[in-house]
Short mmCIF file of C-alpha atoms in Angstrom, two decimals:
data_model
loop_
_atom_site.label_atom_id
_atom_site.label_comp_id
_atom_site.label_asym_id
_atom_site.label_seq_id
_atom_site.Cartn_x
_atom_site.Cartn_y
_atom_site.Cartn_z
CA UNK A 163 11.88 -12.91 20.48
CA UNK A 164 15.00 -11.03 19.30
CA UNK A 165 17.62 -11.73 16.71
CA UNK A 166 21.12 -10.38 16.19
CA UNK A 167 22.14 -8.67 12.99
CA UNK A 168 25.54 -9.31 11.36
CA UNK A 169 26.82 -6.19 13.12
CA UNK A 170 25.95 -7.75 16.46
CA UNK A 171 23.29 -5.19 17.35
CA UNK A 172 20.08 -6.54 18.78
CA UNK A 173 17.06 -5.91 16.57
CA UNK A 174 13.45 -5.83 17.64
CA UNK A 175 11.18 -8.27 15.85
CA UNK A 176 7.68 -9.45 16.59
CA UNK A 177 6.41 -11.18 19.68
CA UNK A 178 4.68 -14.46 18.90
CA UNK A 179 2.26 -13.98 21.80
CA UNK A 180 1.19 -10.36 21.41
CA UNK A 181 1.64 -10.35 17.59
CA UNK A 182 3.19 -6.89 17.88
CA UNK A 183 6.72 -5.46 17.52
CA UNK A 184 8.74 -5.71 20.70
CA UNK A 185 9.45 -2.39 22.37
CA UNK A 186 13.14 -1.62 22.89
CA UNK A 187 14.12 -0.94 26.48
CA UNK A 188 17.66 0.36 25.90
CA UNK A 189 19.15 2.60 23.19
CA UNK A 190 21.22 -0.28 21.79
CA UNK A 191 18.02 -2.33 21.32
CA UNK A 192 16.71 0.19 18.79
CA UNK A 193 19.17 -1.16 16.21
CA UNK A 194 20.46 2.40 15.70
CA UNK A 195 23.73 4.04 16.60
CA UNK A 196 23.41 6.27 19.64
CA UNK A 197 24.91 9.21 17.74
CA UNK A 198 22.21 8.82 15.07
CA UNK A 199 19.50 8.95 17.75
CA UNK A 200 21.14 12.01 19.31
CA UNK A 201 21.23 13.87 15.99
CA UNK A 202 17.58 13.05 15.30
CA UNK A 203 16.56 14.17 18.79
CA UNK A 204 18.49 17.44 18.47
CA UNK A 205 16.65 18.29 15.23
CA UNK A 206 13.35 17.50 16.97
CA UNK A 207 14.19 19.77 19.92
CA UNK A 208 15.04 22.61 17.51
CA UNK A 209 11.49 22.81 16.14
CA UNK A 210 9.67 22.51 19.48
CA UNK A 211 9.32 25.72 21.45
CA UNK A 212 7.79 23.79 24.34
CA UNK A 213 10.13 20.82 24.39
CA UNK A 214 9.46 18.37 27.20
CA UNK A 215 10.58 14.82 27.76
CA UNK A 216 7.06 13.55 27.07
CA UNK A 217 6.71 15.53 23.84
CA UNK A 218 10.06 14.22 22.56
CA UNK A 219 9.12 10.63 23.39
CA UNK A 220 5.92 11.08 21.42
CA UNK A 221 7.71 12.74 18.51
CA UNK A 222 10.40 10.07 18.26
CA UNK A 223 7.99 7.20 19.07
CA UNK A 224 10.49 5.90 21.62
CA UNK A 225 10.06 4.88 25.28
CA UNK A 226 10.61 7.62 27.85
CA UNK A 227 13.74 5.93 29.22
CA UNK A 228 15.52 5.92 25.85
CA UNK A 229 14.36 9.43 24.98
CA UNK A 230 15.53 10.86 28.29
CA UNK A 231 18.90 9.11 27.97
CA UNK A 232 19.42 10.78 24.59
CA UNK A 233 18.29 14.19 25.84
CA UNK A 234 20.59 13.95 28.86
CA UNK A 235 23.48 13.21 26.51
CA UNK A 236 22.66 16.34 24.47
CA UNK A 237 22.50 18.29 27.75
CA UNK A 238 25.91 17.03 28.91
CA UNK A 239 27.40 17.92 25.53
CA UNK A 240 25.95 21.44 25.93
CA UNK A 241 23.74 21.27 22.84
CA UNK A 242 20.62 21.90 24.91
CA UNK A 243 19.81 23.22 28.38
CA UNK A 244 17.29 22.20 31.02
CA UNK A 245 14.82 25.03 31.51
CA UNK A 246 12.66 23.29 34.09
CA UNK A 247 12.99 20.12 36.13
CA UNK A 248 9.80 18.21 36.90
CA UNK A 249 10.92 15.07 38.66
CA UNK A 250 12.69 12.03 37.30
CA UNK A 251 12.72 11.97 33.46
CA UNK A 252 10.29 14.91 33.28
CA UNK A 253 12.21 17.97 32.12
CA UNK A 254 11.74 20.94 29.84
CA UNK A 255 14.56 21.59 27.36
CA UNK A 256 15.70 24.41 25.07
CA UNK A 257 18.41 24.84 22.45
CA UNK A 258 21.82 26.40 23.14
CA UNK A 259 23.99 28.21 20.58
CA UNK A 260 26.23 25.17 20.22
CA UNK A 261 23.13 23.11 19.46
CA UNK A 262 21.85 25.56 16.84
CA UNK A 263 25.19 25.43 15.06
CA UNK A 264 25.09 21.65 14.87
CA UNK A 265 21.42 21.54 13.82
CA UNK A 266 22.18 23.65 10.77
CA UNK A 267 24.81 21.15 9.69
CA UNK A 268 22.49 18.21 10.37
CA UNK A 269 19.60 19.71 8.40
CA UNK A 270 21.91 20.30 5.44
CA UNK A 271 22.68 16.57 5.45
CA UNK A 272 19.13 15.33 6.15
CA UNK A 273 16.02 17.32 7.05
CA UNK A 274 14.02 14.33 8.31
CA UNK A 275 12.41 15.02 11.68
CA UNK A 276 9.94 12.50 13.03
CA UNK A 277 9.61 8.99 14.37
CA UNK A 278 12.90 7.23 14.89
CA UNK A 279 13.48 4.76 12.06
CA UNK A 280 14.06 1.05 12.43
CA UNK A 281 17.08 -0.65 10.91
CA UNK A 282 16.91 -2.39 7.55
CA UNK A 283 17.66 -5.67 9.33
CA UNK A 284 14.66 -5.16 11.62
CA UNK A 285 12.42 -4.32 8.66
CA UNK A 286 13.44 -7.46 6.78
CA UNK A 287 12.95 -9.62 9.86
CA UNK A 288 9.59 -7.99 10.56
CA UNK A 289 8.26 -8.48 7.04
CA UNK A 290 9.32 -12.12 7.08
CA UNK A 291 7.45 -12.56 10.37
CA UNK A 292 4.34 -10.87 8.94
CA UNK A 293 4.47 -13.10 5.86
CA UNK A 294 4.78 -16.26 7.96
CA UNK A 295 1.93 -15.23 10.26
CA UNK A 296 -0.57 -14.07 7.65
CA UNK A 297 -3.90 -15.82 8.12
CA UNK A 298 -4.71 -18.53 5.63
CA UNK A 299 -7.40 -17.52 3.18
CA UNK A 300 -10.55 -19.58 2.96
CA UNK A 301 -13.28 -19.94 0.32
CA UNK A 302 -15.83 -18.12 2.49
CA UNK A 303 -13.72 -14.94 2.80
CA UNK A 304 -12.97 -15.00 -0.93
CA UNK A 305 -16.65 -15.40 -1.78
CA UNK A 306 -17.50 -12.43 0.45
CA UNK A 307 -14.87 -10.29 -1.26
CA UNK A 308 -16.34 -11.13 -4.68
CA UNK A 309 -19.99 -11.14 -3.68
CA UNK A 310 -20.79 -8.15 -5.91
CA UNK A 311 -19.21 -9.72 -9.01
CA UNK A 312 -20.56 -12.47 -11.23
CA UNK A 313 -17.80 -15.05 -11.64
CA UNK A 314 -17.63 -18.67 -12.64
CA UNK A 315 -16.50 -21.29 -10.12
CA UNK A 316 -13.21 -21.67 -11.97
CA UNK A 317 -12.53 -17.93 -11.92
CA UNK A 318 -13.39 -17.70 -8.24
CA UNK A 319 -11.13 -20.64 -7.43
CA UNK A 320 -8.18 -19.10 -9.29
CA UNK A 321 -8.63 -15.84 -7.42
CA UNK A 322 -8.93 -17.71 -4.13
CA UNK A 323 -5.72 -19.63 -4.79
CA UNK A 324 -3.97 -16.36 -5.59
CA UNK A 325 -5.02 -14.90 -2.24
CA UNK A 326 -4.12 -17.99 -0.25
CA UNK A 327 -0.73 -18.56 -1.88
CA UNK A 328 0.02 -14.83 -2.22
CA UNK A 329 1.51 -15.59 -5.62
CA UNK A 330 1.33 -13.28 -8.62
CA UNK A 331 -1.53 -13.14 -11.12
CA UNK A 332 -1.64 -12.29 -14.82
CA UNK A 333 -5.19 -11.10 -15.55
CA UNK A 334 -6.30 -10.49 -19.14
CA UNK A 335 -9.55 -9.73 -20.91
CA UNK A 336 -11.31 -7.21 -23.15
CA UNK A 337 -11.92 -3.63 -21.94
CA UNK A 338 -14.79 -3.35 -19.48
CA UNK A 339 -14.70 -7.02 -18.46
CA UNK A 340 -14.15 -6.25 -14.77
CA UNK A 341 -10.43 -7.04 -14.59
CA UNK A 342 -9.40 -4.11 -12.43
CA UNK A 343 -12.40 -4.54 -10.14
CA UNK A 344 -11.54 -8.22 -9.67
CA UNK A 345 -7.89 -7.37 -9.01
CA UNK A 346 -8.82 -4.82 -6.33
CA UNK A 347 -11.14 -7.32 -4.66
CA UNK A 348 -8.09 -9.50 -3.91
CA UNK A 349 -7.28 -6.87 -1.31
CA UNK A 350 -10.69 -7.34 0.34
CA UNK A 351 -10.05 -11.08 0.53
CA UNK A 352 -6.84 -10.62 2.53
CA UNK A 353 -7.58 -10.89 6.22
CA UNK A 354 -5.86 -9.22 9.15
CA UNK A 355 -3.84 -6.05 9.59
CA UNK A 356 -0.09 -5.55 9.27
CA UNK A 357 2.61 -3.39 10.83
CA UNK A 358 4.46 -0.75 8.82
CA UNK A 359 7.47 1.27 10.04
CA UNK A 360 7.46 5.03 9.77
CA UNK A 361 10.97 4.94 8.35
CA UNK A 362 14.07 2.79 7.84
CA UNK A 363 17.71 3.63 8.45
CA UNK A 364 20.51 2.41 6.16
CA UNK A 365 24.07 3.73 6.53
CA UNK A 366 22.72 6.82 8.35
CA UNK A 367 20.36 7.40 5.40
CA UNK A 368 16.60 7.49 6.03
CA UNK A 369 13.93 5.89 3.85
CA UNK A 370 10.40 7.00 4.64
CA UNK A 371 8.02 4.06 4.28
CA UNK A 372 4.74 5.02 5.94
CA UNK A 373 2.46 6.82 3.49
CA UNK A 374 -0.96 8.01 4.73
CA UNK A 375 -2.30 7.73 1.18
CA UNK A 376 -1.46 4.01 1.15
CA UNK A 377 -1.34 2.95 4.79
CA UNK A 378 -4.57 3.48 6.73
CA UNK A 379 -4.02 3.03 10.48
CA UNK A 380 -5.96 0.34 12.30
CA UNK A 381 -6.68 0.19 16.02
CA UNK A 382 -3.35 -0.24 17.79
CA UNK A 383 -3.05 -2.52 20.84
CA UNK A 384 -3.13 -0.87 24.25
CA UNK A 385 -0.18 -2.86 25.57
CA UNK A 386 3.42 -1.68 25.21
CA UNK A 387 4.96 -2.20 21.79
CA UNK A 388 7.52 -0.60 19.51
CA UNK A 389 5.68 2.55 18.41
CA UNK A 390 8.08 3.10 15.52
CA UNK A 391 5.77 0.65 13.73
CA UNK A 392 2.18 1.57 12.82
CA UNK A 393 -0.59 -1.01 12.72
CA UNK A 394 -2.41 -0.50 9.42
CA UNK A 395 -4.87 -2.17 7.13
CA UNK A 396 -3.21 -4.07 4.33
CA UNK A 397 -2.14 -1.68 1.57
CA UNK A 398 -3.58 -1.58 -1.95
CA UNK A 399 -1.40 0.15 -4.55
CA UNK A 400 -2.48 0.65 -8.17
CA UNK A 401 -0.07 1.97 -10.80
CA UNK A 402 -0.88 2.49 -14.46
CA UNK A 403 0.43 4.26 -17.51
CA UNK A 404 2.46 6.72 -15.42
CA UNK A 405 4.89 3.98 -14.36
CA UNK A 406 8.59 4.38 -15.23
CA UNK A 407 11.62 2.32 -14.28
CA UNK A 408 12.90 5.28 -12.23
CA UNK A 409 9.77 5.30 -10.07
CA UNK A 410 10.54 1.72 -9.03
CA UNK A 411 13.70 2.74 -7.20
CA UNK A 412 14.35 4.83 -4.11
CA UNK A 413 13.28 8.42 -4.62
CA UNK A 414 15.89 10.81 -3.27
CA UNK A 415 14.82 14.43 -2.90
CA UNK A 416 17.87 16.66 -2.87
CA UNK A 417 16.07 19.50 -1.12
CA UNK A 418 15.24 17.33 1.91
CA UNK A 419 18.07 14.78 1.68
CA UNK A 420 16.19 11.63 2.57
CA UNK A 421 14.46 8.91 0.56
CA UNK A 422 10.88 8.01 -0.19
CA UNK A 423 10.23 4.28 -0.53
CA UNK A 424 9.06 3.20 -4.01
CA UNK A 425 5.48 2.06 -4.50
CA UNK A 426 6.29 -1.68 -4.50
CA UNK A 427 7.92 -1.35 -1.09
CA UNK A 428 4.90 0.49 0.28
CA UNK A 429 2.71 -2.34 -1.05
CA UNK A 430 4.48 -4.99 1.07
CA UNK A 431 1.94 -7.08 2.93
CA UNK A 432 -0.87 -6.15 0.55
CA UNK A 433 -1.72 -6.03 -3.15
CA UNK A 434 0.14 -4.27 -5.97
CA UNK A 435 -1.77 -3.88 -9.25
CA UNK A 436 -0.03 -3.06 -12.52
CA UNK A 437 -3.06 -1.70 -14.35
CA UNK A 438 -3.17 -1.22 -18.14
CA UNK A 439 0.02 -3.25 -18.44
CA UNK A 440 1.65 -2.72 -21.82
CA UNK A 441 0.60 0.94 -22.05
CA UNK A 442 3.37 2.33 -19.84
CA UNK A 443 6.09 4.62 -21.14
CA UNK A 444 8.45 1.68 -20.63
CA UNK A 445 9.02 -1.19 -23.02
CA UNK A 446 7.10 -4.19 -21.60
CA UNK A 447 10.17 -6.43 -21.80
CA UNK A 448 12.24 -3.96 -19.74
CA UNK A 449 9.46 -3.70 -17.20
CA UNK A 450 9.08 -7.46 -16.91
CA UNK A 451 12.83 -7.98 -16.58
CA UNK A 452 12.72 -5.59 -13.62
CA UNK A 453 10.26 -7.90 -11.86
CA UNK A 454 12.00 -11.25 -12.47
CA UNK A 455 14.18 -11.31 -9.34
CA UNK A 456 11.44 -10.03 -6.97
CA UNK A 457 8.99 -12.62 -8.32
CA UNK A 458 11.44 -15.49 -7.98
CA UNK A 459 13.24 -14.63 -4.74
CA UNK A 460 10.79 -12.37 -2.87
CA UNK A 461 13.47 -9.72 -2.52
CA UNK A 462 14.02 -6.46 -4.37
CA UNK A 463 17.23 -4.51 -4.86
CA UNK A 464 17.20 -0.73 -4.51
CA UNK A 465 20.00 1.76 -5.03
CA UNK A 466 21.12 4.58 -2.76
CA UNK A 467 22.39 7.77 -4.41
CA UNK A 468 25.86 6.69 -3.27
CA UNK A 469 25.60 3.72 -5.62
CA UNK A 470 25.20 1.14 -2.85
CA UNK A 471 22.52 -1.49 -3.46
CA UNK A 472 20.34 -2.71 -0.61
CA UNK A 473 18.11 -5.76 -0.38
CA UNK A 474 14.54 -5.27 0.80
CA UNK A 475 11.63 -7.73 1.16
CA UNK A 476 9.18 -8.13 -1.71
CA UNK A 477 6.10 -9.61 -0.05
CA UNK A 478 2.84 -8.72 -1.78
CA UNK A 479 0.40 -10.08 -4.34
CA UNK A 480 1.53 -8.65 -7.67
CA UNK A 481 -1.22 -8.47 -10.32
CA UNK A 482 -0.67 -7.62 -13.98
CA UNK A 483 -3.87 -6.39 -15.65
CA UNK A 484 -4.06 -5.92 -19.42
CA UNK A 485 -6.54 -5.86 -22.30
CA UNK A 486 -3.76 -6.44 -24.83
CA UNK A 487 -2.79 -9.80 -26.27
CA UNK A 488 -0.33 -11.40 -23.80
CA UNK A 489 1.63 -12.90 -26.70
CA UNK A 490 2.48 -9.36 -27.79
CA UNK A 491 3.72 -8.41 -24.33
CA UNK A 492 5.47 -11.31 -22.65
CA UNK A 493 7.24 -14.51 -23.54
CA UNK A 494 6.47 -17.93 -22.12
CA UNK A 495 9.54 -17.80 -19.87
CA UNK A 496 8.08 -14.88 -17.95
CA UNK A 497 4.59 -16.35 -17.79
CA UNK A 498 6.08 -19.45 -16.15
CA UNK A 499 7.22 -17.20 -13.31
CA UNK A 500 3.69 -15.97 -12.72
CA UNK A 501 1.75 -17.76 -10.03
CA UNK A 502 -1.60 -17.85 -11.82
CA UNK A 503 -3.17 -16.73 -15.08
CA UNK A 504 -6.78 -15.79 -15.62
CA UNK A 505 -8.57 -14.61 -18.76
CA UNK A 506 -11.93 -12.86 -18.52
CA UNK A 507 -14.30 -13.26 -21.45
CA UNK A 508 -17.07 -11.15 -22.92
CA UNK A 509 -20.18 -11.91 -20.82
CA UNK A 510 -22.95 -14.09 -22.20
CA UNK A 511 -26.54 -12.84 -22.12
CA UNK A 512 -27.12 -14.96 -19.00
CA UNK A 513 -24.08 -13.54 -17.23
CA UNK A 514 -25.03 -10.02 -18.30
CA UNK A 515 -28.49 -10.56 -16.81
CA UNK A 516 -26.98 -11.71 -13.50
CA UNK A 517 -24.71 -8.67 -13.38
CA UNK A 518 -27.63 -6.33 -14.05
CA UNK A 519 -29.83 -7.90 -11.39
CA UNK A 520 -27.07 -7.99 -8.79
CA UNK A 521 -26.09 -4.36 -9.35
CA UNK A 522 -29.69 -3.11 -9.26
CA UNK A 523 -30.21 -4.99 -6.00
CA UNK A 524 -27.08 -3.37 -4.54
CA UNK A 525 -28.57 0.04 -5.39
CA UNK A 526 -31.93 -0.82 -3.85
CA UNK A 527 -33.74 -0.92 -7.21
CA UNK A 528 -36.46 -3.27 -8.42
CA UNK A 529 -35.55 -5.43 -11.40
CA UNK A 530 -38.00 -6.32 -14.14
CA UNK A 531 -37.24 -8.75 -17.00
CA UNK A 532 -38.33 -6.21 -19.65
CA UNK A 533 -35.31 -4.09 -18.73
CA UNK A 534 -33.03 -6.84 -19.95
CA UNK A 535 -35.09 -7.26 -23.14
CA UNK A 536 -34.65 -3.53 -23.88
CA UNK A 537 -30.91 -3.78 -23.53
CA UNK A 538 -30.51 -7.00 -25.51
CA UNK A 539 -32.51 -5.45 -28.36
CA UNK A 540 -30.25 -2.41 -28.32
CA UNK A 541 -27.09 -4.52 -28.41
CA UNK A 542 -28.45 -6.44 -31.38
CA UNK A 543 -29.64 -3.31 -33.18
CA UNK A 544 -26.31 -1.49 -32.79
CA UNK A 545 -24.23 -4.66 -33.34
CA UNK A 546 -22.44 -3.90 -30.09
CA UNK A 547 -20.56 -6.40 -27.96
CA UNK A 548 -21.65 -6.61 -24.33
CA UNK A 549 -19.23 -5.65 -21.58
CA UNK A 550 -19.41 -6.58 -17.92
CA UNK A 551 -19.09 -2.95 -16.79
CA UNK A 552 -22.06 -1.71 -18.83
CA UNK A 553 -24.96 -2.84 -16.59
CA UNK A 554 -23.51 -0.69 -13.81
CA UNK A 555 -22.86 2.27 -16.12
CA UNK A 556 -26.34 2.17 -17.64
CA UNK A 557 -28.04 1.88 -14.25
CA UNK A 558 -26.08 4.87 -12.94
CA UNK A 559 -26.97 6.97 -15.97
CA UNK A 560 -30.61 6.01 -15.54
CA UNK A 561 -30.43 7.26 -11.96
CA UNK A 562 -28.86 10.48 -13.26
CA UNK A 563 -31.99 11.01 -15.36
CA UNK A 564 -34.26 10.35 -12.39
CA UNK A 565 -32.43 12.90 -10.22
CA UNK A 566 -32.15 15.53 -12.94
CA UNK A 567 -35.84 15.36 -13.88
CA UNK A 568 -37.01 14.87 -10.30
CA UNK A 569 -38.58 11.51 -11.15
CA UNK A 570 -39.18 8.59 -8.76
CA UNK A 571 -36.09 6.50 -8.18
CA UNK A 572 -37.27 3.73 -10.47
CA UNK A 573 -35.77 2.52 -13.73
CA UNK A 574 -38.29 2.02 -16.51
CA UNK A 575 -37.66 0.70 -20.03
CA UNK A 576 -38.10 4.25 -21.39
CA UNK A 577 -35.55 5.73 -18.95
CA UNK A 578 -33.13 2.88 -19.66
CA UNK A 579 -33.43 3.48 -23.41
CA UNK A 580 -32.62 7.16 -22.88
CA UNK A 581 -29.69 6.23 -20.70
CA UNK A 582 -28.41 4.02 -23.53
CA UNK A 583 -28.57 6.93 -26.00
CA UNK A 584 -26.80 9.26 -23.57
CA UNK A 585 -24.10 6.69 -22.83
CA UNK A 586 -23.35 5.33 -26.29
CA UNK A 587 -24.68 8.16 -28.43
CA UNK A 588 -27.65 7.99 -30.77
CA UNK A 589 -26.98 5.90 -33.87
CA UNK A 590 -29.06 6.95 -36.89
#
């Protein structure tokens, strides 16, 4: 399946049978101007001392036929020469002086050398296809994702509805209540992989999208497909107090002269977590106003350094996580735009016991009821409020003691009491 862009150029989208991006067969099917492809190929030739047709096809992630057509054009224009002929579409190339002169000008304008980008139109069409073809979530997959947490049926249902609808979530609760852990588990509940382009072209400008820190490649299909896209696991992006309004726009590096996609664009198809919301160096109202259009229309607007604004898809689960009072951060008008709201509470003694038992089991440890009695007595003695994260923290510090003192890997009431003192400090 193909679709035409407003400019009339044919753009590759996804095949409904193979569930993969369709490979272009001709240069015009790449969605890029031929001159743009030629400039990119010339820069690639300039850094390859053993430049062959095959190596260029691999570098540009384009089919051999398109790559060779571009290289032959550069040869005819006397930018490169053929050093060795090895049959049809199997040549060895090298730079000529005319080519070196042009490469210097090209690198001054943009130093990007790598996989050929896709057009912005193709990216938008591709992300819409991915959104439409995302597998429906089901209670079983959500329960598996949250199997290590102790949640009520209502909490689990809200999280499941968030995954299935891919709407936003406003998650509140006291510190240590498991908010961030629950938010990250939304990512585990999303099924299937997605496709991410290496880069996007807009007005001869390049935006690099693929980020190995965010996008972890999955097994790619063996059949022919557009290799300018990478099959990856769904991304999980977490941003916290370092967030600024500037970091939410295109990042243009003047020394390399191309753009880096902002974090919310890299999170498309996955989960974006705004952790510690309200503690950023940005006024919460300004930050929330920045999200209104993406939340309502599923599109985001980014600005090129030329001043031109471009529209890009906004297709991810956006989660706001905070331990502050929501009334001090947002107004009701914004909360109405959120898909779901969920408030975690301080755990009861029963819930605390379940968390402790479940975590000890996950670490291969034997649980005894007296361990809980030790902890409950300490909470009462120190007049301390229980937190959902503390069973894990106390178990881990108990194991630290066992390792340090070369003791059997077994938690006793005495070791747990010492772990308490080391964790919270001794109160006289």
